[in-house]
Amino acid sequence: MHDLVIVGAGPAGSAAALAARAARPDSSVLLLDRARFPRDKACGDAVGPHAVRVLDALGATSALAGYPRVSRFELSDGQVVVRAVLHDATHTVPRRVFDDRLRSAAVTAGACVSRHHVRRLERRGGHVVLDGTFAARAVVAADGANSRIRRLLGHGRNPERAVAVAMRGYAAVGGALDQRIVIDDAHWPAYGWSFAIGDGTANVGWGTTVAALRRSPSDGPLRRTLERRVAAVAGGPVRDLRAHHLALSTWRPPLFDGRVLLAGDAASLINPLSGEGIFYALLSGALAGRAAVAAAAPGPSYARQLGRRLGWHLRHTRVASALLDVRAVRRAGVRAAAASRAFNDLTELALGDGRITPTLVGALAAELVRRR
């Protein structure tokens, strides 16, 4: 009998293992994943300052070693370009490296690891049994946007309006260490990105919602469409192209069902403004892992902690996502950021745990009035 079994050894699962072992060093923690590590994962690879802080609290900043800080940020809507110097630590680390390092850190902390594809979940008294073999007092489902555990609990996938699809690849870039985002107004909600890694290459990609793709006139098979748009962002050849779905936080399943807790992508914790999910994964995983081994009622404890930490932020991102569907508001937001009146508040909302602030509202209102 384990104290905790975690399904999925990505950022959320590894964070859960690290937090559980830190909260109770004598706890028996098992990490299950069907993949052989190191393994690739389609993602933008950006590890922002809020994610770095969670890593620091977990004692796992070694996952960033060898990948220099990204120093500049650029946002464009095709008409206005916003450039800023990033003062907080931001890194671009390929997920093949990042996830493997976090998993190794969890093992060093005392977690056990097994390669296994979970297919069945049972409840027996006060514990949970997976595939008739792995018994635990609590389970954390950190098995991604297509979470098997979530489906076994009876919670379906997100509706199309709350699912994004993106493709990422790697391309050669100049020596500048920067992050670049280009809003694709013609296919909104959509944007392209280029995040420098520091080795002469960048993670490049393009993403939109499934609902928006269905509304758009077809210009060929979906994969070809995504490939063309990623190539346009890169401005040259792109390798290792890989597409993925993102379950946006505008629609989320319950955070727990009995002694089974959902974290990261499995809980639809993806920022609808930016597609960022590593910060949410690390934070929710850490909170779930700690509650699973330290609380008498893990589910309610986890839900309360995550609600205190992200509750208002998630509500505000939902509102902001709806507002940005209005082109005038979208363009006013970029211009307000260009004027430096709302840049920090906008990035906190899209990349961290910020809220819609009076400063942001005032800057947007001023830009809307000016344009009229």
mmCIF file with all atom_site columns, C-alpha atoms in Angstrom, residues 190-338:
data_model
loop_
_atom_site.group_PDB
_atom_site.id
_atom_site.type_symbol
_atom_site.label_atom_id
_atom_site.label_alt_id
_atom_site.label_comp_id
_atom_site.label_asym_id
_atom_site.label_entity_id
_atom_site.label_seq_id
_atom_site.pdbx_PDB_ins_code
_atom_site.Cartn_x
_atom_site.Cartn_y
_atom_site.Cartn_z
_atom_site.occupancy
_atom_site.B_iso_or_equiv
_atom_site.pdbx_formal_charge
_atom_site.auth_seq_id
_atom_site.auth_comp_id
_atom_site.auth_asym_id
_atom_site.auth_atom_id
_atom_site.pdbx_PDB_model_num
ATOM 1   C CA . ALA A 1 190 ? -4.604  32.591 -32.517 1.00 0.00 ? 190 ALA A CA 1
ATOM 2   C CA . TYR A 1 191 ? -0.980  33.565 -32.135 1.00 0.00 ? 191 TYR A CA 1
ATOM 3   C CA . GLY A 1 192 ? 2.466   32.471 -33.228 1.00 0.00 ? 192 GLY A CA 1
ATOM 4   C CA . TRP A 1 193 ? 5.549   32.347 -31.047 1.00 0.00 ? 193 TRP A CA 1
ATOM 5   C CA . SER A 1 194 ? 9.314   32.086 -31.148 1.00 0.00 ? 194 SER A CA 1
ATOM 6   C CA . PHE A 1 195 ? 11.100  31.363 -27.864 1.00 0.00 ? 195 PHE A CA 1
ATOM 7   C CA . ALA A 1 196 ? 14.909  31.350 -28.026 1.00 0.00 ? 196 ALA A CA 1
ATOM 8   C CA . ILE A 1 197 ? 16.612  28.431 -26.278 1.00 0.00 ? 197 ILE A CA 1
ATOM 9   C CA . GLY A 1 198 ? 20.143  29.837 -26.138 1.00 0.00 ? 198 GLY A CA 1
ATOM 10  C CA . ASP A 1 199 ? 21.884  27.357 -28.424 1.00 0.00 ? 199 ASP A CA 1
ATOM 11  C CA . GLY A 1 200 ? 21.148  29.106 -31.706 1.00 0.00 ? 200 GLY A CA 1
ATOM 12  C CA . THR A 1 201 ? 17.688  27.572 -32.012 1.00 0.00 ? 201 THR A CA 1
ATOM 13  C CA . ALA A 1 202 ? 14.198  28.560 -30.906 1.00 0.00 ? 202 ALA A CA 1
ATOM 14  C CA . ASN A 1 203 ? 10.960  26.792 -30.143 1.00 0.00 ? 203 ASN A CA 1
ATOM 15  C CA . VAL A 1 204 ? 8.535   28.132 -32.773 1.00 0.00 ? 204 VAL A CA 1
ATOM 16  C CA . GLY A 1 205 ? 4.832   27.446 -33.076 1.00 0.00 ? 205 GLY A CA 1
ATOM 17  C CA . TRP A 1 206 ? 1.308   28.553 -33.825 1.00 0.00 ? 206 TRP A CA 1
ATOM 18  C CA . GLY A 1 207 ? -1.942  27.806 -32.021 1.00 0.00 ? 207 GLY A CA 1
ATOM 19  C CA . THR A 1 208 ? -5.652  28.513 -32.004 1.00 0.00 ? 208 THR A CA 1
ATOM 20  C CA . THR A 1 209 ? -8.867  27.008 -30.626 1.00 0.00 ? 209 THR A CA 1
ATOM 21  C CA . VAL A 1 210 ? -10.587 24.029 -32.205 1.00 0.00 ? 210 VAL A CA 1
ATOM 22  C CA . ALA A 1 211 ? -13.760 26.100 -32.539 1.00 0.00 ? 211 ALA A CA 1
ATOM 23  C CA . ALA A 1 212 ? -11.892 28.823 -34.442 1.00 0.00 ? 212 ALA A CA 1
ATOM 24  C CA . LEU A 1 213 ? -10.357 26.249 -36.776 1.00 0.00 ? 213 LEU A CA 1
ATOM 25  C CA . ARG A 1 214 ? -13.803 24.906 -37.611 1.00 0.00 ? 214 ARG A CA 1
ATOM 26  C CA . ARG A 1 215 ? -15.019 28.445 -38.396 1.00 0.00 ? 215 ARG A CA 1
ATOM 27  C CA . SER A 1 216 ? -12.060 29.224 -40.647 1.00 0.00 ? 216 SER A CA 1
ATOM 28  C CA . PRO A 1 217 ? -12.226 28.505 -44.375 1.00 0.00 ? 217 PRO A CA 1
ATOM 29  C CA . SER A 1 218 ? -10.342 25.278 -45.052 1.00 0.00 ? 218 SER A CA 1
ATOM 30  C CA . ASP A 1 219 ? -6.969  25.662 -46.762 1.00 0.00 ? 219 ASP A CA 1
ATOM 31  C CA . GLY A 1 220 ? -6.107  21.968 -46.752 1.00 0.00 ? 220 GLY A CA 1
ATOM 32  C CA . PRO A 1 221 ? -5.614  19.183 -44.190 1.00 0.00 ? 221 PRO A CA 1
ATOM 33  C CA . LEU A 1 222 ? -5.214  20.404 -40.608 1.00 0.00 ? 222 LEU A CA 1
ATOM 34  C CA . ARG A 1 223 ? -1.598  19.288 -40.267 1.00 0.00 ? 223 ARG A CA 1
ATOM 35  C CA . ARG A 1 224 ? -0.584  21.044 -43.486 1.00 0.00 ? 224 ARG A CA 1
ATOM 36  C CA . THR A 1 225 ? -2.341  24.199 -42.315 1.00 0.00 ? 225 THR A CA 1
ATOM 37  C CA . LEU A 1 226 ? -0.483  24.155 -39.006 1.00 0.00 ? 226 LEU A CA 1
ATOM 38  C CA . GLU A 1 227 ? 2.835   23.409 -40.713 1.00 0.00 ? 227 GLU A CA 1
ATOM 39  C CA . ARG A 1 228 ? 2.434   26.402 -43.050 1.00 0.00 ? 228 ARG A CA 1
ATOM 40  C CA . ARG A 1 229 ? 1.597   28.764 -40.211 1.00 0.00 ? 229 ARG A CA 1
ATOM 41  C CA . VAL A 1 230 ? 4.510   27.586 -38.064 1.00 0.00 ? 230 VAL A CA 1
ATOM 42  C CA . ALA A 1 231 ? 6.864   28.007 -41.035 1.00 0.00 ? 231 ALA A CA 1
ATOM 43  C CA . ALA A 1 232 ? 5.550   31.556 -41.517 1.00 0.00 ? 232 ALA A CA 1
ATOM 44  C CA . VAL A 1 233 ? 6.382   32.356 -37.890 1.00 0.00 ? 233 VAL A CA 1
ATOM 45  C CA . ALA A 1 234 ? 9.859   30.827 -38.186 1.00 0.00 ? 234 ALA A CA 1
ATOM 46  C CA . GLY A 1 235 ? 10.640  32.471 -41.511 1.00 0.00 ? 235 GLY A CA 1
ATOM 47  C CA . GLY A 1 236 ? 12.603  29.399 -42.558 1.00 0.00 ? 236 GLY A CA 1
ATOM 48  C CA . PRO A 1 237 ? 12.945  25.609 -42.206 1.00 0.00 ? 237 PRO A CA 1
ATOM 49  C CA . VAL A 1 238 ? 11.458  23.997 -39.105 1.00 0.00 ? 238 VAL A CA 1
ATOM 50  C CA . ARG A 1 239 ? 12.295  20.544 -37.713 1.00 0.00 ? 239 ARG A CA 1
ATOM 51  C CA . ASP A 1 240 ? 10.642  18.190 -35.228 1.00 0.00 ? 240 ASP A CA 1
ATOM 52  C CA . LEU A 1 241 ? 7.126   19.461 -35.871 1.00 0.00 ? 241 LEU A CA 1
ATOM 53  C CA . ARG A 1 242 ? 4.611   18.113 -33.400 1.00 0.00 ? 242 ARG A CA 1
ATOM 54  C CA . ALA A 1 243 ? 0.971   19.038 -32.735 1.00 0.00 ? 243 ALA A CA 1
ATOM 55  C CA . HIS A 1 244 ? -0.923  18.861 -29.456 1.00 0.00 ? 244 HIS A CA 1
ATOM 56  C CA . HIS A 1 245 ? -4.201  19.776 -27.785 1.00 0.00 ? 245 HIS A CA 1
ATOM 57  C CA . LEU A 1 246 ? -4.562  22.086 -24.791 1.00 0.00 ? 246 LEU A CA 1
ATOM 58  C CA . ALA A 1 247 ? -7.502  21.864 -22.392 1.00 0.00 ? 247 ALA A CA 1
ATOM 59  C CA . LEU A 1 248 ? -8.196  25.500 -21.490 1.00 0.00 ? 248 LEU A CA 1
ATOM 60  C CA . SER A 1 249 ? -9.183  26.591 -17.993 1.00 0.00 ? 249 SER A CA 1
ATOM 61  C CA . THR A 1 250 ? -12.375 28.269 -19.229 1.00 0.00 ? 250 THR A CA 1
ATOM 62  C CA . TRP A 1 251 ? -13.964 24.826 -18.697 1.00 0.00 ? 251 TRP A CA 1
ATOM 63  C CA . ARG A 1 252 ? -12.691 22.608 -15.912 1.00 0.00 ? 252 ARG A CA 1
ATOM 64  C CA . PRO A 1 253 ? -13.722 19.297 -14.338 1.00 0.00 ? 253 PRO A CA 1
ATOM 65  C CA . PRO A 1 254 ? -13.994 18.929 -10.536 1.00 0.00 ? 254 PRO A CA 1
ATOM 66  C CA . LEU A 1 255 ? -10.559 19.087 -8.931  1.00 0.00 ? 255 LEU A CA 1
ATOM 67  C CA . PHE A 1 256 ? -11.137 15.884 -6.974  1.00 0.00 ? 256 PHE A CA 1
ATOM 68  C CA . ASP A 1 257 ? -13.372 12.854 -6.768  1.00 0.00 ? 257 ASP A CA 1
ATOM 69  C CA . GLY A 1 258 ? -13.025 11.149 -3.420  1.00 0.00 ? 258 GLY A CA 1
ATOM 70  C CA . ARG A 1 259 ? -9.340  10.455 -2.878  1.00 0.00 ? 259 ARG A CA 1
ATOM 71  C CA . VAL A 1 260 ? -8.415  11.069 -6.534  1.00 0.00 ? 260 VAL A CA 1
ATOM 72  C CA . LEU A 1 261 ? -7.041  14.551 -7.259  1.00 0.00 ? 261 LEU A CA 1
ATOM 73  C CA . LEU A 1 262 ? -6.600  16.111 -10.719 1.00 0.00 ? 262 LEU A CA 1
ATOM 74  C CA . ALA A 1 263 ? -3.638  18.403 -11.450 1.00 0.00 ? 263 ALA A CA 1
ATOM 75  C CA . GLY A 1 264 ? -2.106  20.251 -14.388 1.00 0.00 ? 264 GLY A CA 1
ATOM 76  C CA . ASP A 1 265 ? -3.491  19.568 -17.861 1.00 0.00 ? 265 ASP A CA 1
ATOM 77  C CA . ALA A 1 266 ? -5.690  16.767 -16.505 1.00 0.00 ? 266 ALA A CA 1
ATOM 78  C CA . ALA A 1 267 ? -7.555  19.449 -14.541 1.00 0.00 ? 267 ALA A CA 1
ATOM 79  C CA . SER A 1 268 ? -7.733  21.714 -17.651 1.00 0.00 ? 268 SER A CA 1
ATOM 80  C CA . LEU A 1 269 ? -5.309  24.156 -16.077 1.00 0.00 ? 269 LEU A CA 1
ATOM 81  C CA . ILE A 1 270 ? -4.115  25.958 -19.208 1.00 0.00 ? 270 ILE A CA 1
ATOM 82  C CA . ASN A 1 271 ? -4.182  29.761 -19.395 1.00 0.00 ? 271 ASN A CA 1
ATOM 83  C CA . PRO A 1 272 ? -6.735  30.693 -22.127 1.00 0.00 ? 272 PRO A CA 1
ATOM 84  C CA . LEU A 1 273 ? -4.902  33.933 -22.928 1.00 0.00 ? 273 LEU A CA 1
ATOM 85  C CA . SER A 1 274 ? -1.506  32.427 -23.674 1.00 0.00 ? 274 SER A CA 1
ATOM 86  C CA . GLY A 1 275 ? -1.693  28.633 -23.617 1.00 0.00 ? 275 GLY A CA 1
ATOM 87  C CA . GLU A 1 276 ? 0.812   28.649 -20.718 1.00 0.00 ? 276 GLU A CA 1
ATOM 88  C CA . GLY A 1 277 ? 0.553   25.560 -18.554 1.00 0.00 ? 277 GLY A CA 1
ATOM 89  C CA . ILE A 1 278 ? 3.887   24.769 -16.901 1.00 0.00 ? 278 ILE A CA 1
ATOM 90  C CA . PHE A 1 279 ? 3.330   27.197 -14.013 1.00 0.00 ? 279 PHE A CA 1
ATOM 91  C CA . TYR A 1 280 ? -0.174  25.861 -13.378 1.00 0.00 ? 280 TYR A CA 1
ATOM 92  C CA . ALA A 1 281 ? 1.123   22.273 -13.617 1.00 0.00 ? 281 ALA A CA 1
ATOM 93  C CA . LEU A 1 282 ? 3.940   22.782 -11.124 1.00 0.00 ? 282 LEU A CA 1
ATOM 94  C CA . LEU A 1 283 ? 1.763   24.716 -8.676  1.00 0.00 ? 283 LEU A CA 1
ATOM 95  C CA . SER A 1 284 ? -1.279  22.419 -8.806  1.00 0.00 ? 284 SER A CA 1
ATOM 96  C CA . GLY A 1 285 ? 0.919   19.325 -8.695  1.00 0.00 ? 285 GLY A CA 1
ATOM 97  C CA . ALA A 1 286 ? 2.781   20.588 -5.631  1.00 0.00 ? 286 ALA A CA 1
ATOM 98  C CA . LEU A 1 287 ? -0.451  21.488 -3.828  1.00 0.00 ? 287 LEU A CA 1
ATOM 99  C CA . ALA A 1 288 ? -2.059  18.145 -4.714  1.00 0.00 ? 288 ALA A CA 1
ATOM 100 C CA . GLY A 1 289 ? 0.972   16.114 -3.631  1.00 0.00 ? 289 GLY A CA 1
ATOM 101 C CA . ARG A 1 290 ? 1.228   17.910 -0.307  1.00 0.00 ? 290 ARG A CA 1
ATOM 102 C CA . ALA A 1 291 ? -2.498  17.571 0.436   1.00 0.00 ? 291 ALA A CA 1
ATOM 103 C CA . ALA A 1 292 ? -2.488  13.893 -0.568  1.00 0.00 ? 292 ALA A CA 1
ATOM 104 C CA . VAL A 1 293 ? -0.038  12.894 2.164   1.00 0.00 ? 293 VAL A CA 1
ATOM 105 C CA . ALA A 1 294 ? -0.619  15.572 4.809   1.00 0.00 ? 294 ALA A CA 1
ATOM 106 C CA . ALA A 1 295 ? -4.392  16.157 4.930   1.00 0.00 ? 295 ALA A CA 1
ATOM 107 C CA . ALA A 1 296 ? -7.060  13.912 6.435   1.00 0.00 ? 296 ALA A CA 1
ATOM 108 C CA . ALA A 1 297 ? -9.368  14.860 3.552   1.00 0.00 ? 297 ALA A CA 1
ATOM 109 C CA . PRO A 1 298 ? -6.962  15.411 0.632   1.00 0.00 ? 298 PRO A CA 1
ATOM 110 C CA . GLY A 1 299 ? -9.514  16.494 -1.983  1.00 0.00 ? 299 GLY A CA 1
ATOM 111 C CA . PRO A 1 300 ? -11.210 19.345 -0.105  1.00 0.00 ? 300 PRO A CA 1
ATOM 112 C CA . SER A 1 301 ? -7.847  20.512 1.262   1.00 0.00 ? 301 SER A CA 1
ATOM 113 C CA . TYR A 1 302 ? -6.329  20.626 -2.231  1.00 0.00 ? 302 TYR A CA 1
ATOM 114 C CA . ALA A 1 303 ? -9.347  22.439 -3.683  1.00 0.00 ? 303 ALA A CA 1
ATOM 115 C CA . ARG A 1 304 ? -9.222  25.082 -0.938  1.00 0.00 ? 304 ARG A CA 1
ATOM 116 C CA . GLN A 1 305 ? -5.507  25.692 -1.393  1.00 0.00 ? 305 GLN A CA 1
ATOM 117 C CA . LEU A 1 306 ? -5.686  25.939 -5.174  1.00 0.00 ? 306 LEU A CA 1
ATOM 118 C CA . GLY A 1 307 ? -8.750  28.175 -4.886  1.00 0.00 ? 307 GLY A CA 1
ATOM 119 C CA . ARG A 1 308 ? -6.914  30.537 -2.544  1.00 0.00 ? 308 ARG A CA 1
ATOM 120 C CA . ARG A 1 309 ? -3.937  30.596 -4.894  1.00 0.00 ? 309 ARG A CA 1
ATOM 121 C CA . LEU A 1 310 ? -5.583  30.764 -8.321  1.00 0.00 ? 310 LEU A CA 1
ATOM 122 C CA . GLY A 1 311 ? -9.331  31.177 -7.827  1.00 0.00 ? 311 GLY A CA 1
ATOM 123 C CA . TRP A 1 312 ? -9.658  34.871 -8.638  1.00 0.00 ? 312 TRP A CA 1
ATOM 124 C CA . HIS A 1 313 ? -6.964  34.648 -11.300 1.00 0.00 ? 313 HIS A CA 1
ATOM 125 C CA . LEU A 1 314 ? -8.853  31.908 -13.170 1.00 0.00 ? 314 LEU A CA 1
ATOM 126 C CA . ARG A 1 315 ? -12.059 33.933 -13.044 1.00 0.00 ? 315 ARG A CA 1
ATOM 127 C CA . HIS A 1 316 ? -10.262 36.986 -14.386 1.00 0.00 ? 316 HIS A CA 1
ATOM 128 C CA . THR A 1 317 ? -8.630  35.067 -17.239 1.00 0.00 ? 317 THR A CA 1
ATOM 129 C CA . ARG A 1 318 ? -12.058 33.801 -18.269 1.00 0.00 ? 318 ARG A CA 1
ATOM 130 C CA . VAL A 1 319 ? -13.381 37.372 -18.402 1.00 0.00 ? 319 VAL A CA 1
ATOM 131 C CA . ALA A 1 320 ? -10.276 38.638 -20.202 1.00 0.00 ? 320 ALA A CA 1
ATOM 132 C CA . SER A 1 321 ? -10.508 35.826 -22.746 1.00 0.00 ? 321 SER A CA 1
ATOM 133 C CA . ALA A 1 322 ? -14.068 36.857 -23.594 1.00 0.00 ? 322 ALA A CA 1
ATOM 134 C CA . LEU A 1 323 ? -13.112 40.550 -23.826 1.00 0.00 ? 323 LEU A CA 1
ATOM 135 C CA . LEU A 1 324 ? -10.231 39.816 -26.189 1.00 0.00 ? 324 LEU A CA 1
ATOM 136 C CA . ASP A 1 325 ? -12.669 38.349 -28.694 1.00 0.00 ? 325 ASP A CA 1
ATOM 137 C CA . VAL A 1 326 ? -13.550 41.986 -29.398 1.00 0.00 ? 326 VAL A CA 1
ATOM 138 C CA . ARG A 1 327 ? -10.960 43.253 -31.896 1.00 0.00 ? 327 ARG A CA 1
ATOM 139 C CA . ALA A 1 328 ? -11.051 46.824 -30.582 1.00 0.00 ? 328 ALA A CA 1
ATOM 140 C CA . VAL A 1 329 ? -10.263 45.617 -27.050 1.00 0.00 ? 329 VAL A CA 1
ATOM 141 C CA . ARG A 1 330 ? -7.514  43.333 -28.327 1.00 0.00 ? 330 ARG A CA 1
ATOM 142 C CA . ARG A 1 331 ? -5.787  46.117 -30.230 1.00 0.00 ? 331 ARG A CA 1
ATOM 143 C CA . ALA A 1 332 ? -6.248  48.552 -27.365 1.00 0.00 ? 332 ALA A CA 1
ATOM 144 C CA . GLY A 1 333 ? -4.539  46.042 -25.073 1.00 0.00 ? 333 GLY A CA 1
ATOM 145 C CA . VAL A 1 334 ? -1.440  45.847 -27.273 1.00 0.00 ? 334 VAL A CA 1
ATOM 146 C CA . ARG A 1 335 ? -1.268  49.644 -27.563 1.00 0.00 ? 335 ARG A CA 1
ATOM 147 C CA . ALA A 1 336 ? -1.695  50.064 -23.820 1.00 0.00 ? 336 ALA A CA 1
ATOM 148 C CA . ALA A 1 337 ? 1.185   47.633 -23.282 1.00 0.00 ? 337 ALA A CA 1
ATOM 149 C CA . ALA A 1 338 ? 3.274   49.545 -25.832 1.00 0.00 ? 338 ALA A CA 1
#
